[in-house]
Every structure is written in structure tokens, then in C-alpha cells.
Tab-separated table of C-alpha atoms and ligand atoms in Angstrom:
chain	number	residue	atom	x	y	z
K	1	LEU	CA	0.000	0.000	0.000
K	2	HIS	CA	2.775	2.305	0.937
K	3	THR	CA	4.669	1.752	-2.285
K	4	VAL	CA	1.575	2.407	-4.338
K	5	ASN	CA	1.082	5.654	-2.507
K	6	ARG	CA	4.714	6.595	-2.957
K	7	PHE	CA	4.482	5.808	-6.613
K	8	LEU	CA	1.382	7.883	-7.036
K	9	GLU	CA	3.007	10.675	-5.070
K	10	SER	CA	5.927	10.662	-7.447
K	11	ARG	CA	3.423	10.980	-10.271
K	12	LEU	CA	2.142	14.154	-8.691
K	13	VAL	CA	5.067	15.929	-10.222
K	14	PHE	CA	3.536	15.408	-13.627
K	15	GLU	CA	-0.108	15.740	-12.821
K	16	SER	CA	-0.900	17.486	-9.617
K	17	LYS	CA	-4.401	16.131	-9.594
K	18	ILE	CA	-4.278	13.155	-7.297
K	19	GLU	CA	-4.648	13.572	-3.603
K	20	ILE	CA	-3.086	11.023	-1.349
K	21	GLU	CA	-5.291	10.618	1.650
K	22	SER	CA	-3.947	8.420	4.332
K	23	ASN	CA	-0.921	6.680	5.601
K	24	PRO	CA	-1.677	2.970	5.728
K	25	GLU	CA	1.466	2.306	7.745
K	26	THR	CA	0.029	4.071	10.740
K	27	LYS	CA	-3.683	3.579	10.185
K	28	ASN	CA	-4.860	0.451	8.499
K	29	ARG	CA	-7.534	2.336	6.699
K	30	ASN	CA	-7.414	1.307	3.102
K	31	ARG	CA	-7.990	4.703	1.574
K	32	ILE	CA	-5.549	5.223	-1.180
K	33	VAL	CA	-6.423	7.882	-3.635
K	34	THR	CA	-9.144	10.410	-4.152
K	35	PHE	CA	-9.497	11.773	-7.591
K	36	SER	CA	-10.231	15.434	-7.674
K	37	GLU	CA	-10.316	15.750	-11.429
K	38	SER	CA	-10.464	13.274	-14.211
K	39	ILE	CA	-6.991	11.916	-14.559
K	40	ASN	CA	-5.280	9.393	-16.618
K	41	VAL	CA	-2.077	8.718	-14.797
K	42	LEU	CA	-2.649	5.293	-13.344
K	43	PRO	CA	-0.372	2.881	-15.180
K	44	ASN	CA	-0.945	-0.812	-15.652
K	45	LEU	CA	-0.006	-2.433	-12.382
K	46	LEU	CA	1.765	-5.627	-11.468
K	47	PHE	CA	1.693	-6.606	-7.794
K	48	TYR	CA	3.856	-9.443	-6.639
K	49	GLY	CA	5.075	-10.841	-3.350
K	50	PRO	CA	4.519	-13.605	-0.804
K	51	PRO	CA	1.005	-14.691	0.258
K	52	GLY	CA	-1.049	-12.725	2.760
K	53	THR	CA	0.732	-9.421	2.317
K	54	GLY	CA	-2.269	-7.447	1.097
K	55	LYS	CA	-2.002	-7.471	-2.684
K	56	THR	CA	-5.584	-8.406	-3.414
K	57	SER	CA	-6.867	-6.209	-0.579
K	58	THR	CA	-4.943	-3.194	-1.875
K	59	ILE	CA	-6.352	-3.218	-5.374
K	60	LEU	CA	-9.882	-4.053	-4.248
K	61	ALA	CA	-9.788	-1.224	-1.721
K	62	ALA	CA	-8.372	1.158	-4.301
K	63	ALA	CA	-11.007	0.215	-6.868
K	64	ARG	CA	-13.800	0.657	-4.361
K	65	GLU	CA	-12.390	4.000	-3.391
K	66	LEU	CA	-12.186	5.156	-6.996
K	67	TYR	CA	-15.598	4.094	-8.164
K	68	GLY	CA	-17.795	3.883	-5.113
K	69	PRO	CA	-20.199	0.990	-4.563
K	70	HIS	CA	-22.498	1.728	-7.510
K	71	LEU	CA	-20.033	2.009	-10.333
K	72	TYR	CA	-17.811	-0.745	-8.999
K	73	ARG	CA	-19.716	-3.537	-10.737
K	74	GLN	CA	-19.621	-1.811	-14.102
K	75	ARG	CA	-16.044	-0.637	-13.996
K	76	VAL	CA	-14.139	-3.484	-12.423
K	77	LEU	CA	-13.682	-6.942	-13.866
K	78	GLU	CA	-12.107	-9.269	-11.381
K	79	LEU	CA	-10.845	-12.634	-12.509
K	80	ASN	CA	-8.879	-15.025	-10.341
K	81	ALA	CA	-7.553	-18.526	-10.585
K	82	SER	CA	-10.988	-19.977	-9.845
K	83	ASP	CA	-12.283	-18.476	-13.088
K	84	GLU	CA	-11.545	-19.919	-16.470
K	85	ARG	CA	-8.789	-17.720	-17.873
K	86	GLY	CA	-7.604	-19.628	-20.868
K	87	ILE	CA	-6.899	-17.962	-24.145
K	88	GLN	CA	-10.575	-18.113	-25.117
K	89	VAL	CA	-11.661	-16.040	-22.144
K	90	VAL	CA	-8.939	-13.484	-22.690
K	91	ARG	CA	-9.973	-13.206	-26.336
K	92	GLU	CA	-13.645	-12.769	-25.539
K	93	LYS	CA	-14.476	-11.670	-22.013
K	94	VAL	CA	-11.426	-9.551	-21.260
K	95	LYS	CA	-11.237	-8.036	-24.712
K	96	ASN	CA	-14.929	-7.168	-24.833
K	97	PHE	CA	-14.842	-5.624	-21.404
K	98	ALA	CA	-11.709	-3.664	-22.266
K	99	GLN	CA	-13.259	-2.208	-25.408
K	100	LEU	CA	-16.179	-0.542	-23.634
K	101	THR	CA	-15.681	3.164	-23.175
K	102	VAL	CA	-16.666	4.914	-19.986
K	103	ALA	CA	-17.463	8.382	-18.751
K	104	GLY	CA	-15.480	10.357	-16.246
K	105	THR	CA	-18.351	11.094	-13.877
K	106	ARG	CA	-20.390	9.051	-11.452
K	107	PRO	CA	-24.179	9.055	-11.524
K	108	ASP	CA	-24.098	11.170	-8.362
K	109	GLY	CA	-22.140	13.813	-10.216
K	110	LYS	CA	-18.800	13.138	-8.569
K	111	LEU	CA	-15.782	12.719	-10.756
K	112	CYS	CA	-14.191	9.367	-11.225
K	113	PRO	CA	-11.385	8.095	-13.412
K	114	PRO	CA	-12.308	7.700	-17.070
K	115	PHE	CA	-11.150	4.111	-17.282
K	116	LYS	CA	-12.025	0.618	-16.159
K	117	ILE	CA	-9.869	-1.737	-14.180
K	118	ILE	CA	-9.349	-5.384	-15.016
K	119	ILE	CA	-7.908	-7.290	-12.096
K	120	LEU	CA	-6.236	-10.550	-12.962
K	121	ASP	CA	-5.549	-12.124	-9.598
K	122	GLU	CA	-3.192	-15.098	-9.318
K	123	ALA	CA	-1.912	-14.292	-12.787
K	124	ASP	CA	0.982	-16.701	-12.400
K	125	SER	CA	-1.460	-19.548	-12.954
K	126	MET	CA	-2.395	-18.243	-16.401
K	127	THR	CA	-0.945	-20.186	-19.281
K	128	ALA	CA	1.714	-18.550	-21.431
K	129	PRO	CA	-0.546	-18.374	-24.523
K	130	ALA	CA	-3.267	-16.669	-22.471
K	131	GLN	CA	-0.716	-14.188	-21.170
K	132	ALA	CA	0.537	-13.596	-24.684
K	133	ALA	CA	-3.003	-12.897	-25.841
K	134	LEU	CA	-3.148	-10.054	-23.332
K	135	ARG	CA	-0.225	-8.211	-24.826
K	136	ARG	CA	-1.979	-6.488	-27.682
K	137	THR	CA	-5.203	-5.899	-25.757
K	138	MET	CA	-3.254	-4.166	-23.038
K	139	GLU	CA	-1.670	-1.772	-25.490
K	140	LYS	CA	-4.648	-1.136	-27.695
K	141	GLU	CA	-7.118	-0.432	-24.938
K	142	SER	CA	-4.817	1.653	-22.798
K	143	ARG	CA	-7.070	4.672	-23.264
K	144	THR	CA	-10.024	3.061	-21.545
K	145	THR	CA	-8.673	0.231	-19.434
K	146	ARG	CA	-6.031	-0.403	-16.819
K	147	PHE	CA	-4.867	-3.863	-15.956
K	148	CYS	CA	-3.753	-5.004	-12.573
K	149	LEU	CA	-1.941	-8.310	-12.536
K	150	ILE	CA	-1.351	-9.966	-9.184
K	151	CYS	CA	0.924	-12.914	-8.585
K	152	ASN	CA	3.205	-14.610	-6.078
K	153	TYR	CA	5.961	-15.541	-8.502
K	154	ILE	CA	6.907	-12.824	-10.922
K	155	SER	CA	9.138	-15.199	-12.849
K	156	ARG	CA	5.998	-16.931	-14.131
K	157	ILE	CA	4.748	-13.811	-15.880
K	158	ILE	CA	6.050	-13.497	-19.405
K	159	GLU	CA	8.449	-10.634	-19.961
K	160	PRO	CA	6.415	-8.671	-22.522
K	161	LEU	CA	3.701	-8.311	-19.888
K	162	THR	CA	6.009	-7.254	-17.067
K	163	SER	CA	7.482	-4.604	-19.303
K	164	ARG	CA	4.027	-3.133	-19.873
K	165	CYS	CA	3.345	-2.732	-16.146
K	166	SER	CA	4.709	-0.790	-13.214
K	167	LYS	CA	5.919	-3.407	-10.807
K	168	PHE	CA	5.280	-3.298	-7.079
K	169	ARG	CA	6.876	-5.771	-4.752
K	170	PHE	CA	4.951	-6.448	-1.552
K	171	LYS	CA	7.270	-7.193	1.317
K	172	PRO	CA	6.284	-9.510	4.158
K	173	LEU	CA	4.367	-7.258	6.546
K	174	ALA	CA	6.252	-5.572	9.352
K	175	ASN	CA	5.703	-7.035	12.821
K	176	GLN	CA	4.161	-3.876	14.149
K	177	ILE	CA	1.491	-3.657	11.459
K	178	GLN	CA	0.576	-7.282	12.044
K	179	GLU	CA	0.444	-6.804	15.788
K	180	GLU	CA	-1.840	-3.787	15.505
K	181	ARG	CA	-4.206	-5.655	13.262
K	182	LEU	CA	-4.296	-8.741	15.489
K	183	LEU	CA	-4.914	-6.608	18.576
K	184	GLU	CA	-7.750	-4.858	16.799
K	185	ILE	CA	-9.329	-8.215	15.991
K	186	CYS	CA	-8.847	-9.435	19.578
K	187	GLU	CA	-10.556	-6.334	20.947
K	188	LYS	CA	-13.508	-6.626	18.628
K	189	GLU	CA	-13.939	-10.330	19.250
K	190	ASN	CA	-13.549	-9.945	23.016
K	191	LEU	CA	-10.657	-12.364	23.223
K	192	LYS	CA	-8.373	-12.686	26.201
K	193	TYR	CA	-4.754	-12.534	25.187
K	194	THR	CA	-1.276	-11.943	26.471
K	195	LYS	CA	1.307	-9.707	24.825
K	196	GLU	CA	3.598	-12.709	24.436
K	197	SER	CA	1.011	-14.788	22.615
K	198	ILE	CA	0.427	-12.048	20.052
K	199	ALA	CA	4.165	-11.629	19.559
K	200	GLU	CA	4.424	-15.386	19.099
K	201	LEU	CA	1.624	-15.343	16.513
K	202	VAL	CA	3.466	-12.719	14.536
K	203	ARG	CA	6.715	-14.641	14.799
K	204	VAL	CA	5.352	-17.974	13.578
K	205	SER	CA	3.485	-16.480	10.645
K	206	GLU	CA	6.576	-14.837	9.129
K	207	GLY	CA	5.028	-11.740	7.615
K	208	ASP	CA	1.895	-13.475	6.339
K	209	LEU	CA	-1.006	-11.669	7.996
K	210	ARG	CA	-3.627	-14.026	6.651
K	211	LYS	CA	-1.821	-16.938	8.271
K	212	ALA	CA	-1.609	-15.027	11.556
K	213	ILE	CA	-5.335	-14.309	11.479
K	214	THR	CA	-6.134	-17.952	10.728
K	215	PHE	CA	-3.939	-19.108	13.604
K	216	LEU	CA	-5.650	-16.601	15.873
K	217	GLN	CA	-9.028	-17.947	14.879
K	218	SER	CA	-8.010	-21.552	15.494
K	219	ALA	CA	-6.439	-20.671	18.834
K	220	ALA	CA	-9.632	-18.932	19.920
K	221	ARG	CA	-11.719	-21.946	18.901
K	222	LEU	CA	-9.390	-24.354	20.642
K	223	ASN	CA	-9.882	-22.733	24.026
K	224	VAL	CA	-13.403	-22.722	25.385
K	225	ASP	CA	-12.916	-19.522	27.352
K	226	LYS	CA	-11.584	-17.690	24.281
K	227	GLU	CA	-8.146	-17.229	25.716
K	228	ILE	CA	-5.117	-17.008	23.455
K	229	THR	CA	-2.084	-18.578	25.070
K	230	GLU	CA	1.433	-18.911	23.790
K	231	ARG	CA	1.185	-22.678	24.071
K	232	ALA	CA	-1.964	-22.847	21.968
K	233	VAL	CA	-0.335	-20.732	19.292
K	234	LEU	CA	2.728	-22.955	19.137
K	235	GLU	CA	0.554	-26.042	19.012
K	236	ILE	CA	-1.561	-24.750	16.153
K	237	ALA	CA	1.393	-23.518	14.163
K	238	GLY	CA	2.995	-26.958	14.491
K	239	VAL	CA	6.220	-25.497	15.836
K	240	VAL	CA	8.653	-28.184	16.961
K	241	PRO	CA	9.653	-27.655	20.615
K	242	PRO	CA	13.145	-26.087	20.659
K	243	LYS	CA	14.260	-28.841	23.032
K	244	MET	CA	13.630	-31.448	20.361
K	245	ILE	CA	15.653	-29.529	17.786
K	246	ASP	CA	18.527	-29.149	20.260
K	247	HIS	CA	18.376	-32.845	21.018
K	248	LEU	CA	18.519	-33.703	17.319
K	249	LEU	CA	21.508	-31.446	16.738
K	250	GLN	CA	23.236	-32.862	19.799
K	251	ILE	CA	22.952	-36.348	18.298
K	252	CYS	CA	24.275	-35.031	14.967
K	253	PHE	CA	27.320	-33.603	16.720
K	254	THR	CA	28.148	-36.388	19.134
K	255	GLY	CA	25.898	-39.391	18.572
K	256	THR	CA	25.849	-42.370	16.262
K	257	PHE	CA	23.901	-42.965	13.093
K	258	GLU	CA	21.642	-45.475	14.848
K	259	LYS	CA	20.600	-42.908	17.449
K	260	LEU	CA	20.057	-40.354	14.727
K	261	GLU	CA	17.758	-42.668	12.844
K	262	VAL	CA	15.629	-43.256	15.935
K	263	ALA	CA	15.429	-39.524	16.687
K	264	VAL	CA	14.409	-38.604	13.154
K	265	ARG	CA	11.842	-41.385	13.009
K	266	ASN	CA	10.361	-40.231	16.308
K	267	MET	CA	10.042	-36.683	15.089
K	268	VAL	CA	8.321	-37.635	11.865
K	269	ASN	CA	6.039	-40.035	13.740
K	270	GLU	CA	5.087	-37.258	16.165
K	271	GLY	CA	3.572	-35.569	13.139
K	272	TYR	CA	5.863	-32.574	12.812
K	273	ALA	CA	6.100	-31.359	9.231
K	274	ALA	CA	9.503	-31.794	7.623
K	275	THR	CA	9.448	-28.264	6.236
K	276	GLN	CA	8.926	-26.932	9.747
K	277	ILE	CA	11.776	-29.040	11.144
K	278	LEU	CA	13.923	-27.843	8.273
K	279	SER	CA	13.303	-24.159	8.877
K	280	GLN	CA	13.922	-24.517	12.606
K	281	LEU	CA	17.075	-26.536	12.033
K	282	HIS	CA	18.218	-23.796	9.693
K	283	GLU	CA	17.699	-21.160	12.359
K	284	SER	CA	19.656	-23.054	14.962
K	285	ILE	CA	22.474	-24.210	12.655
K	286	ILE	CA	23.242	-20.563	11.929
K	287	GLU	CA	23.779	-19.999	15.649
K	288	GLN	CA	25.853	-23.117	16.264
K	289	ASP	CA	29.548	-23.051	16.930
K	290	LEU	CA	30.628	-24.275	13.483
K	291	SER	CA	33.009	-22.811	10.934
K	292	ASP	CA	31.636	-20.761	8.049
K	293	LYS	CA	32.657	-23.482	5.656
K	294	GLN	CA	30.706	-26.108	7.558
K	295	LYS	CA	27.660	-23.878	7.840
K	296	SER	CA	27.644	-23.050	4.158
K	297	ALA	CA	27.943	-26.713	3.162
K	298	ILE	CA	25.064	-27.618	5.461
K	299	THR	CA	22.776	-24.799	4.365
K	300	GLU	CA	23.451	-25.616	0.742
K	301	ASN	CA	22.228	-29.116	1.437
K	302	MET	CA	19.184	-27.664	3.183
K	303	ALA	CA	18.264	-25.868	-0.005
K	304	VAL	CA	18.401	-29.157	-1.901
K	305	VAL	CA	16.261	-30.888	0.723
K	306	SER	CA	13.753	-28.043	0.638
K	307	LYS	CA	13.407	-28.399	-3.121
K	308	CYS	CA	12.957	-32.163	-2.837
K	309	LEU	CA	10.299	-31.716	-0.157
K	310	SER	CA	8.351	-29.277	-2.267
K	311	ASP	CA	8.535	-31.798	-5.101
K	312	GLY	CA	6.899	-34.342	-2.814
K	313	ALA	CA	9.827	-36.452	-1.646
K	314	ASP	CA	9.606	-38.723	1.386
K	315	GLU	CA	9.871	-36.674	4.579
K	316	TYR	CA	11.648	-39.258	6.658
K	317	LEU	CA	14.343	-39.990	4.074
K	318	GLN	CA	14.963	-36.312	3.385
K	319	MET	CA	15.323	-35.490	7.076
K	320	LEU	CA	17.630	-38.439	7.591
K	321	SER	CA	19.717	-37.391	4.617
K	322	LEU	CA	19.995	-33.835	5.898
K	323	CYS	CA	20.915	-34.907	9.415
K	324	SER	CA	23.597	-37.266	8.153
K	325	VAL	CA	25.078	-34.432	6.121
K	326	ILE	CA	25.133	-32.280	9.266
K	327	MET	CA	26.758	-35.143	11.125
K	328	GLN	CA	29.365	-35.605	8.430
K	329	HIS	CA	30.308	-31.923	8.230
K	330	ALA	CA	30.277	-31.433	11.978
K	331	SER	CA	32.753	-34.271	12.428
K	332	GLN	CA	35.207	-32.715	9.985
K	333	ASN	CA	36.823	-29.948	11.941
K	334	ASN	CA	37.938	-27.354	9.455
Z	1	LIG	N1	-1.458	-3.628	5.309
Z	1	LIG	C1	-2.459	-4.332	5.830
Z	1	LIG	N2	-3.183	-3.839	6.843
Z	1	LIG	C2	-4.206	-4.557	7.383
Z	1	LIG	N3	-4.595	-5.761	6.976
Z	1	LIG	C3	-3.939	-6.316	5.957
Z	1	LIG	C4	-2.825	-5.642	5.334
Z	1	LIG	N4	-2.350	-6.432	4.379
Z	1	LIG	C5	-3.097	-7.550	4.390
Z	1	LIG	N5	-4.059	-7.485	5.331
Z	1	LIG	C6	-5.015	-8.562	5.659
Z	1	LIG	O1	-4.383	-9.802	5.347
Z	1	LIG	C7	-5.268	-10.699	4.728
Z	1	LIG	C8	-4.677	-11.218	3.436
Z	1	LIG	O2	-4.525	-10.198	2.497
Z	1	LIG	P1	-4.690	-10.460	0.919
Z	1	LIG	O3	-5.752	-11.457	0.669
Z	1	LIG	O4	-4.801	-9.144	0.269
Z	1	LIG	O5	-3.274	-11.102	0.581
Z	1	LIG	P2	-2.623	-11.398	-0.846
Z	1	LIG	O6	-1.369	-10.622	-0.884
Z	1	LIG	O7	-3.624	-11.179	-1.920
Z	1	LIG	O8	-2.254	-12.931	-0.702
Z	1	LIG	P3	-2.233	-14.074	-1.859
Z	1	LIG	O9	-0.956	-13.894	-2.584
Z	1	LIG	O10	-2.228	-15.347	-1.056
Z	1	LIG	O11	-3.453	-13.903	-2.690
Z	1	LIG	C9	-6.575	-9.967	4.555
Z	1	LIG	O12	-7.462	-10.463	5.519
Z	1	LIG	C10	-6.278	-8.498	4.815
Z	1	LIG	O13	-7.334	-7.937	5.532
Z	2	LIG	MG1	-4.654	-12.535	-3.264
């Protein structure tokens, strides 16, 4: 939100017609722009970044702000991965919508931008031919239509499209913003909470506010008296107890392969996700008393394991493989 505002502010130099209204960093109010005169400065947009960082919310809030509730339906076409977005749809639905011309005033007499917005959410799931079909439409209809592409992985958007858009990267949300939002929800829902539990929620969700909110909801459901405790949060997030990670590393450093096998099997049988174990192991390896060379060799192997896991490899074997690599490097003292 902030970057969009900054971008629009920088545009003020050319067209001093947009008013920036609020600062979303301090107040979570999603007001972005008010148009005082008909303007034509909004470029095609491309939002990208990790999940739950407010991409969809930003453009929906902006569109609502621009058009108001009545015009919204006419002016905004929102398509996401749940809609058919093959080449046929781009050729027909998107193109037809883009070709309509629109006026620069609302029925209530207020001014509004003289263009429509087509939001293509989760654009990274569109096929390359469908993306290619957008290229010409985007250029030809630039007088009447703005596109907003949203995706998690910008590398999956073909280059001709990225070059037609202004790119905005959404960072994982800052802890403070997340905390404020969670506290607001707690107040409104009359939840009992401790400062530590909220901090823990923010920590385990790693900048993904949607995840934090979902965890909060589950934690509230889990406890009958609607109390959010640190323990409940850890349990829901599936965080491996730090003691277990320490124990595993201790075996890697001093134990035998047989012991290691038992420990890894236990962990997987307890139901902890391998990706979670991996990320926690990563955190604690960095802090261990190992040489840089050892650490880099181990983390390199972690990257390989992570890739295998996301490709659907066996959790137990991958964990065992990683731990034996740690064992091997830790025993070489250089
Ligand atoms: N800056 C923010 N201030 C307050 N709430 C926010 C902010 N950013 C995101 N949220 C909240 O986080 C949740 C997820 O946001 P949103 O759906 O926009 O994420 P997204 O970036 O589109 O994620 P995805 O890539 O998974 O589609 C929403 O409930 C929204 O209310
Ligand atoms: Mg989204």
C-alpha cells in the first residue's frame, strides 16, 4: 500500500491532480487515492510478493475507493484462478470488457477516473498463450482500461507483460502492522490474550497476515474460554519444541547414526512437518559453533532438501539425509 502511494506521489510531479489521503502504515484504513479531477495517470499495475501481504486487498480497496459501490460492478472486472482464464476467455471476455468506453463522472455527479480496471488475480497460474493474448489488448485499450496483474511468482509472468506494467513488490508485513491488526481483531472479538502470545503469533506467521489471522481464529476456537495462550499458538502452528531440535543437533554432533535414525523417526512419527523441522534446524544451525565453511555446506544441502520436499519427496528420508550431512560436516573440523 505504501509503495503504491509513494508511486502515485511521485506521479504528482507530472499531474498534480491526485490527492493522497492516508498513511496505511500508521492507520490500516485502506484509503488510497481520491481523484479530484479526471486523470489518466494510473499505469498498468503488477503486484507481486509472498502470500497474505495485502495485494488483493490493496487493489480491491483502491477500486472501491475510486468508483464507489455503484459504479464498482460496471467498472471493475475481477478474474482469479478460480475463473476460467484460458486464451478463449482473454480473447472474448477480457477483450470485450476492455473495449467498452466509460465516462469520467459518477451518476451522483462526482468525478471518477475515465477508465475501467481489469484485475487478474493469481496471474501466475495463467498459461503462457493466455498471457501472450493479453499483450496487444493491453496496449490497444490503454485509453479506456487499466490492468492489474497480481501474482506470487513474478518469474511466471512473461516478460512482454512485465514490461508493460509498473511493478510493485509487496514485502512480508512488518511485525508492528501485524500486531496492531491482530490486537484490533482481539478487541472486537472480546478475546483474552497476552502480549507474548500475540508476539508469538506474529513470529510464527513470518510476515503473512492471513496466516496469523487464521492461527488466531483456530487458537480462539481451541480454548473454550476464548483465551489465546502462547502454548496454543505454538501447538496450532505446528512449531517443533526447541528442546527437540537441540536434542537432534546434539545427536548429529556427538551421537551415532543409529541414534540419529531413531530420533528422526520419532520426530516424523510425532507428526511434525519436515518443512517446519527444516526451517527450525536452519535457524539453529546458523547460531551453532561451526566454521563458516561447515555452515555453508550444510545450508546448501538444506536448499536441496527443501526443493525435494516441495517436489513431494519422502519426509523421513529427506530429514535423515539432511541430518547425516550435518553429522558428516560437523565431524570434519575445518
Ligand atoms: N497492510 C495491511 N493492513 C491490514 N490488513 C492487511 C494488510 N495487508 C493484508 N491485510 C489482511 O491480510 C489478509 C490477506 O490479504 P490479501 O488477501 O490481500 O493477501 P494477498 O497478498 O492477496 O495474498 P495471496 O498472494 O495469497 O493472494 C486480509 O485479511 C487483509 O485484511
Ligand atoms: Mg490474493
